[in-house]
Coordinates of C-alpha atoms in Angstrom, one line a residue:
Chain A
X1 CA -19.2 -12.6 -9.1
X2 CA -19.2 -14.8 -6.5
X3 CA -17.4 -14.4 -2.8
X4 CA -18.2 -17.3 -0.2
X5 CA -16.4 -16.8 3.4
X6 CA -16.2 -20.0 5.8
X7 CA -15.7 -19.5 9.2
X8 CA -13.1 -16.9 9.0
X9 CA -11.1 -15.9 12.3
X10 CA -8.5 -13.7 13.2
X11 CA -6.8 -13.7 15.7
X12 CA -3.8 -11.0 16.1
X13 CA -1.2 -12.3 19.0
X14 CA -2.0 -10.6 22.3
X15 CA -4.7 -9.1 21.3
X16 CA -8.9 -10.2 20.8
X17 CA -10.4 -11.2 18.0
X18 CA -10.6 -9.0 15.0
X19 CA -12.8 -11.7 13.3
X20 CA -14.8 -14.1 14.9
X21 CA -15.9 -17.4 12.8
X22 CA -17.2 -14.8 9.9
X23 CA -19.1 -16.9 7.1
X24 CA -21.8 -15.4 4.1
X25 CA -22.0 -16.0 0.9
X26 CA -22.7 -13.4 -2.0
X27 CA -23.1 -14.2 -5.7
X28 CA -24.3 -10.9 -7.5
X29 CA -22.6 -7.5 -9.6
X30 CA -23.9 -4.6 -7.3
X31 CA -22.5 -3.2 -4.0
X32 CA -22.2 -4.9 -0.9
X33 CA -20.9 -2.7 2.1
X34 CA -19.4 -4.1 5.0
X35 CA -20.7 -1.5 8.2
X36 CA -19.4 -1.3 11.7
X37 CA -17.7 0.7 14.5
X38 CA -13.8 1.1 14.4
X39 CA -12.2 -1.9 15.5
X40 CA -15.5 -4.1 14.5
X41 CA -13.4 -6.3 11.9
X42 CA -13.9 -4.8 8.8
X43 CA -10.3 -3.8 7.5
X44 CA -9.3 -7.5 8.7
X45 CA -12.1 -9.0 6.8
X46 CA -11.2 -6.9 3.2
X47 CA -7.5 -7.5 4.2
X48 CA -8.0 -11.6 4.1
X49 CA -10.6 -11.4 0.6
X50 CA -8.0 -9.3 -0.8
X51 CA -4.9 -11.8 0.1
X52 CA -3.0 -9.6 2.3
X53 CA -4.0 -11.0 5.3
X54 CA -3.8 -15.0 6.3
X55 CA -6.8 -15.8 8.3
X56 CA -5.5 -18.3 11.9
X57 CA -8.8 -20.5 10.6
X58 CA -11.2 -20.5 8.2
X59 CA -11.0 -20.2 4.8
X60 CA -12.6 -18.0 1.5
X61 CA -13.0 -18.4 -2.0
X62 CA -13.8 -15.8 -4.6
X63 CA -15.6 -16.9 -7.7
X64 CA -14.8 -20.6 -6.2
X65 CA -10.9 -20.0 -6.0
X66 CA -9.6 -20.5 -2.6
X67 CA -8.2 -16.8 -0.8
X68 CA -5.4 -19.2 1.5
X69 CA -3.7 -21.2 -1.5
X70 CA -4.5 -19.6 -4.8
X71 CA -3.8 -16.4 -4.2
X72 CA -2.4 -15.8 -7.1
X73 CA -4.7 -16.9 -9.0
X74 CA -7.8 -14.6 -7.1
X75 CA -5.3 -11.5 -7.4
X76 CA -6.1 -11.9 -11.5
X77 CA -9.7 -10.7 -10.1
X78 CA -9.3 -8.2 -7.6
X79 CA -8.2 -4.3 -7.2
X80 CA -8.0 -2.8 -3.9
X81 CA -8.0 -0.1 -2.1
X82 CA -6.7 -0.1 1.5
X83 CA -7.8 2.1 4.4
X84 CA -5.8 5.2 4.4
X85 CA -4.2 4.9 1.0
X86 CA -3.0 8.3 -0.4
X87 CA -2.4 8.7 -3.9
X88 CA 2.0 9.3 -4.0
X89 CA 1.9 13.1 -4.0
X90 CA 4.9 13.1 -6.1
X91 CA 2.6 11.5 -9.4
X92 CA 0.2 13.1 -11.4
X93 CA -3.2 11.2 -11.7
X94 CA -2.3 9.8 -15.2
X95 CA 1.1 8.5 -14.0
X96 CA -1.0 7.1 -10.8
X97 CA -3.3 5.5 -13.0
X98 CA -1.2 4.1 -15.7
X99 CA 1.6 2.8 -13.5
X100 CA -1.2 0.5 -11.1
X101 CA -2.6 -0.6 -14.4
X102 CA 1.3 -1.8 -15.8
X103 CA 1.8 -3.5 -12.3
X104 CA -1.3 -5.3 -13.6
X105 CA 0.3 -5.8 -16.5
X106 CA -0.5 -3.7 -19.4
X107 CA 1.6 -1.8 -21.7
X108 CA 3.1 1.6 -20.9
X109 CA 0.2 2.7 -24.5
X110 CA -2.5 0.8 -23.2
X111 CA -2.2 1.9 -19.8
X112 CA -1.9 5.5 -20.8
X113 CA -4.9 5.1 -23.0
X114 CA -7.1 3.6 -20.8
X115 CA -6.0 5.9 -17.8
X116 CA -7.0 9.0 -19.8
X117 CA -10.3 7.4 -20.6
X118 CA -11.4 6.7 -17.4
X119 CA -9.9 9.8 -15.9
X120 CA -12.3 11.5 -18.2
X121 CA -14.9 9.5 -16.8
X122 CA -14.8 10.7 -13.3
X123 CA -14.3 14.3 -14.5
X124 CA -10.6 14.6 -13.8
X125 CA -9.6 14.8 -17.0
X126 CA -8.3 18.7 -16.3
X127 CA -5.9 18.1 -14.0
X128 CA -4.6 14.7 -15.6
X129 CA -0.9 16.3 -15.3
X130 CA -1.0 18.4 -12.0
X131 CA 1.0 16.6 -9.5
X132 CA -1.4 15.0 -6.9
X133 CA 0.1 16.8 -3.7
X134 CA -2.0 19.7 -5.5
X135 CA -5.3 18.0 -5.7
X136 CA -8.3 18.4 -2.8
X137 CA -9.0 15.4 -0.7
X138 CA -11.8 14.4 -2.5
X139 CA -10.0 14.3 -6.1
X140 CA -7.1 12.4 -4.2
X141 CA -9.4 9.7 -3.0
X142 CA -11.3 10.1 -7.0
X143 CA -7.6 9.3 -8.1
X144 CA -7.6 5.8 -5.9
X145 CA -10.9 4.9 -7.1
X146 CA -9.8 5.5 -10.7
X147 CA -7.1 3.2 -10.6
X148 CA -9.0 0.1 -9.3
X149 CA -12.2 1.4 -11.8
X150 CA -9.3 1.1 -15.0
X151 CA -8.9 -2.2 -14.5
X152 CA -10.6 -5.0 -15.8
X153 CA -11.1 -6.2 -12.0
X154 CA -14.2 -8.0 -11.8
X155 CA -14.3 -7.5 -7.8
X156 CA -13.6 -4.2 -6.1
X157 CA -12.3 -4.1 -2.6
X158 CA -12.9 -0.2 -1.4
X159 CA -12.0 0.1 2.3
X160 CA -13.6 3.1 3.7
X161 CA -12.9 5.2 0.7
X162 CA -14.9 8.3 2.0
X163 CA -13.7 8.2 5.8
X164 CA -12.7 11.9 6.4
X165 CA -13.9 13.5 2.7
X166 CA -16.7 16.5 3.2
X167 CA -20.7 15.4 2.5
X168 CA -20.4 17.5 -0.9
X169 CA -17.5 14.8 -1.9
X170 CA -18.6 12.2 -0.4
X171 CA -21.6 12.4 -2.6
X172 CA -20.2 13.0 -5.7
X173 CA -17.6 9.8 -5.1
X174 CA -21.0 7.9 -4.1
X175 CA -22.5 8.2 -7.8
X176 CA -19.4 7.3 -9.2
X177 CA -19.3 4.4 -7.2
X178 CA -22.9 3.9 -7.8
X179 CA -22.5 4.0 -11.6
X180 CA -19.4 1.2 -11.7
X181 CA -20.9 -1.6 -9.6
X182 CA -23.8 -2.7 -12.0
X183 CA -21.1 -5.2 -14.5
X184 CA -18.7 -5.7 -11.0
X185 CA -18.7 -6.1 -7.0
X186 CA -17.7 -3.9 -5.0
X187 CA -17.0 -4.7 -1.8
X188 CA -16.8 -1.7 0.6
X189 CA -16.6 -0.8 4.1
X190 CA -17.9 1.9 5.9
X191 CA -18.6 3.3 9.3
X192 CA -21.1 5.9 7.8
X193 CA -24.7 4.2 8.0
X194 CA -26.4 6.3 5.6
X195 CA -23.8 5.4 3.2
X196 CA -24.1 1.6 3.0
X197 CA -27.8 2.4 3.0
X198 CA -27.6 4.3 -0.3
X199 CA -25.0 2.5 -1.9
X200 CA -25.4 -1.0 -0.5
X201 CA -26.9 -3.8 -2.4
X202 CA -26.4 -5.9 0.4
X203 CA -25.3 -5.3 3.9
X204 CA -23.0 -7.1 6.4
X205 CA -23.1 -6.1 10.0
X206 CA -20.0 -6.2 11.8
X207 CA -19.4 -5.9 15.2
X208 CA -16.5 -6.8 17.9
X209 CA -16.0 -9.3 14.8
X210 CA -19.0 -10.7 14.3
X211 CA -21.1 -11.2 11.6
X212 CA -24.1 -9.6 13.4
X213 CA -26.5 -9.5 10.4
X214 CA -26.0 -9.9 6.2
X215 CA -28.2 -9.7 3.7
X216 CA -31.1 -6.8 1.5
X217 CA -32.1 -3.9 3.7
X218 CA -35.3 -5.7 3.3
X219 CA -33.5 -9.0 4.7
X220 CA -32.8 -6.7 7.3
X221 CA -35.6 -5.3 8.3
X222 CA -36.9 -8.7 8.8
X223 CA -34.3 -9.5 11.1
X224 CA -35.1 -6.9 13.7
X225 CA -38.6 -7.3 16.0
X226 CA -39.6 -4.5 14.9
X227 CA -39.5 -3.1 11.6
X228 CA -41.5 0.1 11.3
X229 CA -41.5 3.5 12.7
X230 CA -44.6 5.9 13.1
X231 CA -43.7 9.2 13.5
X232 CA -46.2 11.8 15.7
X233 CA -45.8 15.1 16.0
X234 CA -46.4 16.9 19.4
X235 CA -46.9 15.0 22.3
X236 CA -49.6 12.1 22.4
X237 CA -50.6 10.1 24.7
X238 CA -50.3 6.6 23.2
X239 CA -51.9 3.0 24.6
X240 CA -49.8 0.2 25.4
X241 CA -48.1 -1.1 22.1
X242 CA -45.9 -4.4 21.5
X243 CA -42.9 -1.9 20.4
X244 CA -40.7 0.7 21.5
X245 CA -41.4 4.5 21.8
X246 CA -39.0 7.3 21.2
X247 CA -39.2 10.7 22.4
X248 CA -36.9 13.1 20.6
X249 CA -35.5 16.0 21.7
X250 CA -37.8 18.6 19.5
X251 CA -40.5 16.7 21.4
X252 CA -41.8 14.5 18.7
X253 CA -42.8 10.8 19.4
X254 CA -41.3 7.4 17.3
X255 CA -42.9 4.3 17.5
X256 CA -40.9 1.3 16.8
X257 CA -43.5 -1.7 16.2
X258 CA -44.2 -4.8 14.1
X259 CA -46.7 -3.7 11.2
X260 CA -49.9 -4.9 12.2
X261 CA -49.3 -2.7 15.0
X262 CA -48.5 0.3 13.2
X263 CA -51.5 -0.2 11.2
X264 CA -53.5 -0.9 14.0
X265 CA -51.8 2.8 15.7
X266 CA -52.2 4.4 12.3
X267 CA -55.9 3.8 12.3
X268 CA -56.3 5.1 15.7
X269 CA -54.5 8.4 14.8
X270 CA -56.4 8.9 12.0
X271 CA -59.7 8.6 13.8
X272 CA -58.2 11.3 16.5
X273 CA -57.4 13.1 13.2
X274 CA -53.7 13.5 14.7
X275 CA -51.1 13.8 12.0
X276 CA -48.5 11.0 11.3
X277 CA -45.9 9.5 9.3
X278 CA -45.0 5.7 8.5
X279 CA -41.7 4.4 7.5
X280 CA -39.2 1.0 7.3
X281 CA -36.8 1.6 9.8
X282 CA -33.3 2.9 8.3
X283 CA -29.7 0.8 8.7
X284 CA -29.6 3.4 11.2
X285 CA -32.1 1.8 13.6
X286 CA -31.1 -2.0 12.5
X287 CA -27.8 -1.2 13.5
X288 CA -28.9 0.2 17.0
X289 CA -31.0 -2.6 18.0
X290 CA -28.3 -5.3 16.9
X291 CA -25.0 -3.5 18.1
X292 CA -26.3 -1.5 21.0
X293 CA -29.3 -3.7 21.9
X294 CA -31.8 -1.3 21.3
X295 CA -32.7 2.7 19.6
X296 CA -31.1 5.4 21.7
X297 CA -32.3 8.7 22.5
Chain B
X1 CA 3.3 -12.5 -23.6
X2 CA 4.7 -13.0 -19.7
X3 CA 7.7 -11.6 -20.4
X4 CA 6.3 -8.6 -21.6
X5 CA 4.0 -8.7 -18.8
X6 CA 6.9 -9.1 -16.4
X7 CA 8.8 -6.1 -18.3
X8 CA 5.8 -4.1 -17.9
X9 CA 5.2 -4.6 -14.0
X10 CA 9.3 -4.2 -13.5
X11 CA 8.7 -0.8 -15.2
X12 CA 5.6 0.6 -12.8
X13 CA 7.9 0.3 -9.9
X14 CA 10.7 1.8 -12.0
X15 CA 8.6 4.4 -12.9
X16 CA 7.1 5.4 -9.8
X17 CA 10.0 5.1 -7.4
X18 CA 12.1 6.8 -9.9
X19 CA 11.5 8.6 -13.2
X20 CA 8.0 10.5 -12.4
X21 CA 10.2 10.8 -9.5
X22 CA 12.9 12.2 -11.3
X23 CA 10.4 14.4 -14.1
X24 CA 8.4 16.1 -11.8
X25 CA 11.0 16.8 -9.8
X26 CA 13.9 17.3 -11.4
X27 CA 16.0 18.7 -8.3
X28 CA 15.9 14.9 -6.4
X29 CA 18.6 14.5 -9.2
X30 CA 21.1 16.4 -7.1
X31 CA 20.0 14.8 -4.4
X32 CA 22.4 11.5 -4.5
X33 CA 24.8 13.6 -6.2
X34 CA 25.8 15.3 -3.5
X35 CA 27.0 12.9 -0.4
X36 CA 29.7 11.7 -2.6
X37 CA 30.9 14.3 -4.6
X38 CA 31.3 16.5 -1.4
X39 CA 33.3 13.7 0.2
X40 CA 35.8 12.9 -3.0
X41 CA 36.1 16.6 -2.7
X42 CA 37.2 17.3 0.9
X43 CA 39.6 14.1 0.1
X44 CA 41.3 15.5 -2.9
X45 CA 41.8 18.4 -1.3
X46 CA 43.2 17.2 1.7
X47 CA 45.2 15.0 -0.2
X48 CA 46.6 17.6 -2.7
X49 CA 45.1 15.5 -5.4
X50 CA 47.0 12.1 -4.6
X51 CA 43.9 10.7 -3.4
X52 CA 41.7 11.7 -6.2
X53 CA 41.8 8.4 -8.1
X54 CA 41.2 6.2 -5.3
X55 CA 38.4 8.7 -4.1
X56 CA 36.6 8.4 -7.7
X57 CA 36.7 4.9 -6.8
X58 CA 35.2 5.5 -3.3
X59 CA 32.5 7.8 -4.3
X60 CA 31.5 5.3 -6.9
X61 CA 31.0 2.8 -3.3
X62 CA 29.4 5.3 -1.6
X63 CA 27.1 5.8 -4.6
X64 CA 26.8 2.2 -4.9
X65 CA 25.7 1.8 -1.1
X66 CA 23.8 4.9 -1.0
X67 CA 21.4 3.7 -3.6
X68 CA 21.1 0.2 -2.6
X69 CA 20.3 1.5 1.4
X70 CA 17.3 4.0 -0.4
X71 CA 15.0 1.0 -1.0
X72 CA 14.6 0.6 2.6
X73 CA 13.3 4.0 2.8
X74 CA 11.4 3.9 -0.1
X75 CA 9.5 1.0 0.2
X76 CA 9.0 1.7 4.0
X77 CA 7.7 5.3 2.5
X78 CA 5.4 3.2 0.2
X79 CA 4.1 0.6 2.4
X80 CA 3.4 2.4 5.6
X81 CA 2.2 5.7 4.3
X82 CA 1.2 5.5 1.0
X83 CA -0.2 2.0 1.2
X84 CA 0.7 1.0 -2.6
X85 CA 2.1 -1.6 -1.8
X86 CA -1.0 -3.2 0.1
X87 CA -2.5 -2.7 -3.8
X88 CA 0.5 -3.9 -5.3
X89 CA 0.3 -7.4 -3.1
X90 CA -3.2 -7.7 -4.1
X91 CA -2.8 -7.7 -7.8
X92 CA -1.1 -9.7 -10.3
X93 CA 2.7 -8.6 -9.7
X94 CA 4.8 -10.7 -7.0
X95 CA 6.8 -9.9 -4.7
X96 CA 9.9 -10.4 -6.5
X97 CA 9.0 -8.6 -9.4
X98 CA 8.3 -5.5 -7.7
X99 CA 10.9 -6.0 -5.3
X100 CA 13.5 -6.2 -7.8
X101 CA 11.7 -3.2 -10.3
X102 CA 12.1 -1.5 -7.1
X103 CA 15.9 -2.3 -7.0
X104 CA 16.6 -1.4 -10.3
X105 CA 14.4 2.0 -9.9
X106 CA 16.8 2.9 -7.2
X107 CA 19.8 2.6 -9.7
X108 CA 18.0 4.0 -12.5
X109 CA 17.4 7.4 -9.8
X110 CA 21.3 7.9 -9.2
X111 CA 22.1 7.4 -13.4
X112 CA 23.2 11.3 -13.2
X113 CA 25.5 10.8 -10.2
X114 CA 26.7 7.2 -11.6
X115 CA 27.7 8.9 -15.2
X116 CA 29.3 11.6 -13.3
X117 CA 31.5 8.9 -11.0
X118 CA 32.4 6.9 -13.9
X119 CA 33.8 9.6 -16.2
X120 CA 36.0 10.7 -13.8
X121 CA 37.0 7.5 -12.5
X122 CA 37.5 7.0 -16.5
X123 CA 39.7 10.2 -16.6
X124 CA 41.8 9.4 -12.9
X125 CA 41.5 5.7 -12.5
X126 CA 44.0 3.8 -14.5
X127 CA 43.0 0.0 -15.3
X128 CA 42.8 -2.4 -17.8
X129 CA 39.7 -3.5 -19.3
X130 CA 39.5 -6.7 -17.2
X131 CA 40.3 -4.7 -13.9
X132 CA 37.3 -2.7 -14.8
X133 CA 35.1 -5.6 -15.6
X134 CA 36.3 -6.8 -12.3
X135 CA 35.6 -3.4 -10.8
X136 CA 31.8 -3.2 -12.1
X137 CA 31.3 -7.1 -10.9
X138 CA 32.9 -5.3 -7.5
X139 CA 30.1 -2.9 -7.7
X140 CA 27.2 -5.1 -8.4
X141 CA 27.9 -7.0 -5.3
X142 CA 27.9 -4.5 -2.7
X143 CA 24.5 -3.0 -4.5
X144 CA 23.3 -6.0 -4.4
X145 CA 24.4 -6.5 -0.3
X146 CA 23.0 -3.0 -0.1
X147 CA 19.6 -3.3 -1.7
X148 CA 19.3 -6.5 0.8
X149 CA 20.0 -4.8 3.7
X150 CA 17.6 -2.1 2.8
X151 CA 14.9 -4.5 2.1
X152 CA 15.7 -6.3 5.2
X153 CA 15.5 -3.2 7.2
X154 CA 12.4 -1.9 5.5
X155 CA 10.0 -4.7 7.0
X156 CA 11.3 -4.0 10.4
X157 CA 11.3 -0.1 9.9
X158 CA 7.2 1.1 10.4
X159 CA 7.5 4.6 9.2
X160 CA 9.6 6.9 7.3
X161 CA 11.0 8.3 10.5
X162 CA 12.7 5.3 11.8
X163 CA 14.0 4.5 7.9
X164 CA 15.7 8.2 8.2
X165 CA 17.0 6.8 11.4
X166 CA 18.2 4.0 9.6
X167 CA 19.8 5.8 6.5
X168 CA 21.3 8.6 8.5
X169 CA 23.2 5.9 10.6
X170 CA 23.9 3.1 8.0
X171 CA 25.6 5.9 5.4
X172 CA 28.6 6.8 7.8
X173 CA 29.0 3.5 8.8
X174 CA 29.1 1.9 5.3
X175 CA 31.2 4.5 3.2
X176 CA 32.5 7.4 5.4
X177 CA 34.2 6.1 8.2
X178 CA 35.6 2.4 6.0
X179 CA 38.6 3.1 3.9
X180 CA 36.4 3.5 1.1
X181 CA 38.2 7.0 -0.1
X182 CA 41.5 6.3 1.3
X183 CA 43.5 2.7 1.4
X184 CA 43.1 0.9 4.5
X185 CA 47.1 1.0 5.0
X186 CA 46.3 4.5 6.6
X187 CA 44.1 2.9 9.6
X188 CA 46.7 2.1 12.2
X189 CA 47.1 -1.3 12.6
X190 CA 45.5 -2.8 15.7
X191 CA 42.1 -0.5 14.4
X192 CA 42.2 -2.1 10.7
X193 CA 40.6 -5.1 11.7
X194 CA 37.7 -3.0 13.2
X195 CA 37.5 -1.8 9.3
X196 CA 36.9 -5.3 8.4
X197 CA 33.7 -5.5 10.0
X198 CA 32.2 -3.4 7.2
X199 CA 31.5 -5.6 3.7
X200 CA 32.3 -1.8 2.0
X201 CA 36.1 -2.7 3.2
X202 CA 36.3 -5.6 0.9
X203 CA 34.8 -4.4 -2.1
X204 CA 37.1 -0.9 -1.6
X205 CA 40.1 -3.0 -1.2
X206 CA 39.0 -4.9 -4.3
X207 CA 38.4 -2.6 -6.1
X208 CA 42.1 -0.2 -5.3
X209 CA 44.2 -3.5 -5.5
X210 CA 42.6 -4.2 -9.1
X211 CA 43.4 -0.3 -10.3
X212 CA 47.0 -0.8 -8.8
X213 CA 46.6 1.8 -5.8
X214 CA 46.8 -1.2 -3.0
X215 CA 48.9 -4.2 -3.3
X216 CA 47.0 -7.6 -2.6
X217 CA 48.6 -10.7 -3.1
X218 CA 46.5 -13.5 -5.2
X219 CA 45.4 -15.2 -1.6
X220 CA 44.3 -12.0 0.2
X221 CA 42.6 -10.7 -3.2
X222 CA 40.3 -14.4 -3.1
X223 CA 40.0 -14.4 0.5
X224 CA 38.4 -10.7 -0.2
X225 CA 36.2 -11.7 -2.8
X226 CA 34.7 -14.3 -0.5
X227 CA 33.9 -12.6 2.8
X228 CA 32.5 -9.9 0.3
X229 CA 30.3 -12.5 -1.8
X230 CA 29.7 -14.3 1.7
X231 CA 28.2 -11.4 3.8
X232 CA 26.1 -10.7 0.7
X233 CA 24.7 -14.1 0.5
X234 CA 24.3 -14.1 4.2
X235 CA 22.3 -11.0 4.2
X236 CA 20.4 -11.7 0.6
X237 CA 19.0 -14.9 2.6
X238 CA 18.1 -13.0 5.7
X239 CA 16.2 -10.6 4.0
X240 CA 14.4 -13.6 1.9
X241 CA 13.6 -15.4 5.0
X242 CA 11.9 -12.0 6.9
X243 CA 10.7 -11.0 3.5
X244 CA 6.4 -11.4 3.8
X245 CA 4.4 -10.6 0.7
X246 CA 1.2 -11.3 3.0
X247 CA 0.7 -10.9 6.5
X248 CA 0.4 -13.7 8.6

């Protein structure tokens, strides 16, 4: 599956730019999440992929069909789901299920059929017929995802599907998601870091609508100066270091460096015999250092 | 194959918007029966009865009206807080084909109150069988200028709120205060005109002159047919020109 965005801008009247000459390329079945504050772009972005959105410039094709003038043609490949969708409180998750799948054009049978099946996939299979207004938040927004997973959709758009859903839920919609992106792509937006970190394959960066960063975490990681963290309990005084140092509130020290540094540091510790940890920095840090220009205390 | 495809995605918005609608909650049946039954009753009352059969006739308007102004709410209802139809536009079913699923889905949702209204205009409306052709050619139209209205109020109309607003304002002025349950020969004559200004007028009037309740000469009954047609073809364009599958 293959998405390739050239350039893309945005510009809403009277207002500044959602998107800012946005252009990457993906070509992969996996997850890639879309990250950034409110406002960075992100729901503009999906919104244009998912041809409900005209871009003022720029242009994007999915699986080499162009967004702008086939769009009929890319809606054979997509299934969305917006920002704030609700399942209709007035349907039952079969009846939710079954009806997006005949919009899409199956049979009342087949949609019925393949609702149930994949209703019992995610577990929902109990409350098939209770009206949706009854459901918790978490089997609402299980609902949505069930009716974009039924189809035969290739690409997945998924914007900010756990936005507002407890940790508990959130968690359990993550390995669903995790489990249906390995023959598919699923595009989906987030503001919660430790999310796209999980679940992304690949991550975009978005911020005031630019594309700050895309690509691995380990892609990443190579972006920002410095890529590693070591992690000293207590107090210590430390020798000047090419990085950036931390103190946390429980009094613990971080080092941000590059990792001949770290190595270097580590050494020292160990001869001191003062106890440490290494690690990669987390989306977390990246997303400090490129969106607020550096790690905050 | 497409036309059963078609079929298929005119029956999701049929579905949704009216029979789950309808099964799970089998009171919203009352729901459209009740604006014009109420009215046809205060009228026949009023009237000791003389004005029943015309009143079957105007309730079968209002009903008409009713159902074709709904769509504005219900897609409004859709769009804006249920954001289906932002899924909708982003799979394989156009714009007119869930438009017009939705129109019929609206229709479909009042079949209790329409079988009602037509048995008794059956029982108290006396016509011949062309009149009532004429009659239910009468009745398509102004559905059809309703359901365009509605649609072309639903993309200005950003939440369910301001539909409401709309509904609650566009009912009295499009089948209570028209001579839709009473001939327009009771309006005093310099305020008739003001009647005219409401496309209901026409399709009342057309509707009483062919049951024999109103006499219409050939000339008036064509001029009627027009102006009704016309608004409906004026308004039917204006909501396909405002009408935006995709944001721009």
């Amino acid at each position: 599956m293959k998405i390739n965005a050239i350039k893309l801008t945005k510009n809403y009247e009277g207002r500044n730019l959602a998107l800012d000459n946005v252009s990457f390329e993906v070509s992969m079945n996996g997850m890639l999440a879309i990250i950034g504050k409110n406002g960075a772009g992100k729901t503009t972005l999906v919104r244009i992929l998912a041809t409900e959105l005209l871009p003022t410039s720029g242009t994007a094709y999915i699986n080499d069909i162009d967004v702008i003038h086939n769009a009929k043609d890319v809606r054979e490949l997509i299934a969305v789901v917006p920002q704030e969708a609700r399942a209709v409180p007035w349907l039952t998750p079969l009846q939710t299920v079954s009806s997006y799948l005949m919009w899409r054009g199956l049979s009342y049978r087949e949609s019925r059929e393949r609702g149930k099946e994949v209703l019992r996939t995610l577990g929902l299979e109990n409350v098939e017929n209770e009206k949706n207004r009854k459901l918790s938040g978490g089997m609402k927004r299980k609902v949505l995802v069930a009716t974009v997973i039924s189809s035969d959709a290739p690409i997945i758009f998924l914007d900010e599907p756990t936005t507002g859903l407890d940790y508990i839920s959130r968690k359990e919609l993550w390995e669903i998601l995790n489990s249906m992106k390995y023959n598919r792509l699923i595009i989906l937006t987030t503001h919660y870091l430790e999310e796209a970190e999980v679940l992304g394959d690949k991550i975009g960066i978005l911020d005031k609508g630019k594309l700050l960063a895309f690509g691995s975490m380990d892609e990443l990681r190579r972006i920002v100066k410095y890529p590693f963290i070591i992690k000293i309990s207590g107090d210590v005084k430390i020798n000047s270091i090419d990085g950036y140092i931390k103190r946390l509130s429980n009094g613990d020290v971080q080092i941000f460096s590059t990792e001949r540094e770290i190595f270097k540091l580590a050494q020292e510790l160990l001869e001191g015999k003062i106890k440490f940890t290494v690690q990669e920095v987390s989306l977390n840090n990246i997303f400090e250092f490129l969106v607020e220009g550096g790690v905050e205390d | 194959m497409k036309i059963s495809r078609i079929f298929n995605q005119l029956m999701a918005s049929i579905l949704v918007n009216s029979i789950y609608a309808m099964v799970n909650y089998p009171v919203v049946m009352i729901n459209t029966l009740l604006a014009p039954l109420s009215i046809l009753a205060v009228v026949t009352f009023a009237s000791h009865g003389s004005l029943l059969p015309i009143g079957a006739l105007g309730a079968l308007i209002m009903n008409m009206v009713q159902s074709g102004i709904s769509i504005q709410g219900d897609l409004s209802h859709l769009k804006n807080d249920m954001k289906l139809q932002d899924m909708v536009v982003s799979s394989p079913t156009s714009a007119g084909i869930y438009i017009f699923g939705m129109a019929i889905s609206e229709i479909v949702y009042s079949i209790p109150t329409l079988t009602l209204l037509l048995i008794l205009n059956f029982l108290f409306v006396k016509a011949s069988l062309f009149a009532w052709f004429l009659i239910f050619i009468d009745m398509a139209t102004i559905f059809t200028f309703s359901i365009a209205l509605g649609f072309l109020l639903s993309t200005f109309s950003s939440d369910i709120v301001q539909s409401w607003a709309f509904a609650g304002i566009l009912s009295p002025l499009l089948s209570t205060i028209p001579p839709v349950y009473y001939p327009i020969t009771f309006i005093p004559l310099p305020y008739r005109y003001i009647s005219y200004l409401s496309p209901t007028t026409y399709a009342a009037e057309i509707a009483q002159s062919l049951a024999g309740y109103v006499p219409v000469n050939i000339y008036e009954f064509i001029m009627l047919w027009i102006v009704l047609i016309g608004i409906t073809v004026l308004i039917f364009f204006l909501a396909l020109k405002k009408s935006r599958w995709r944001e721009v």
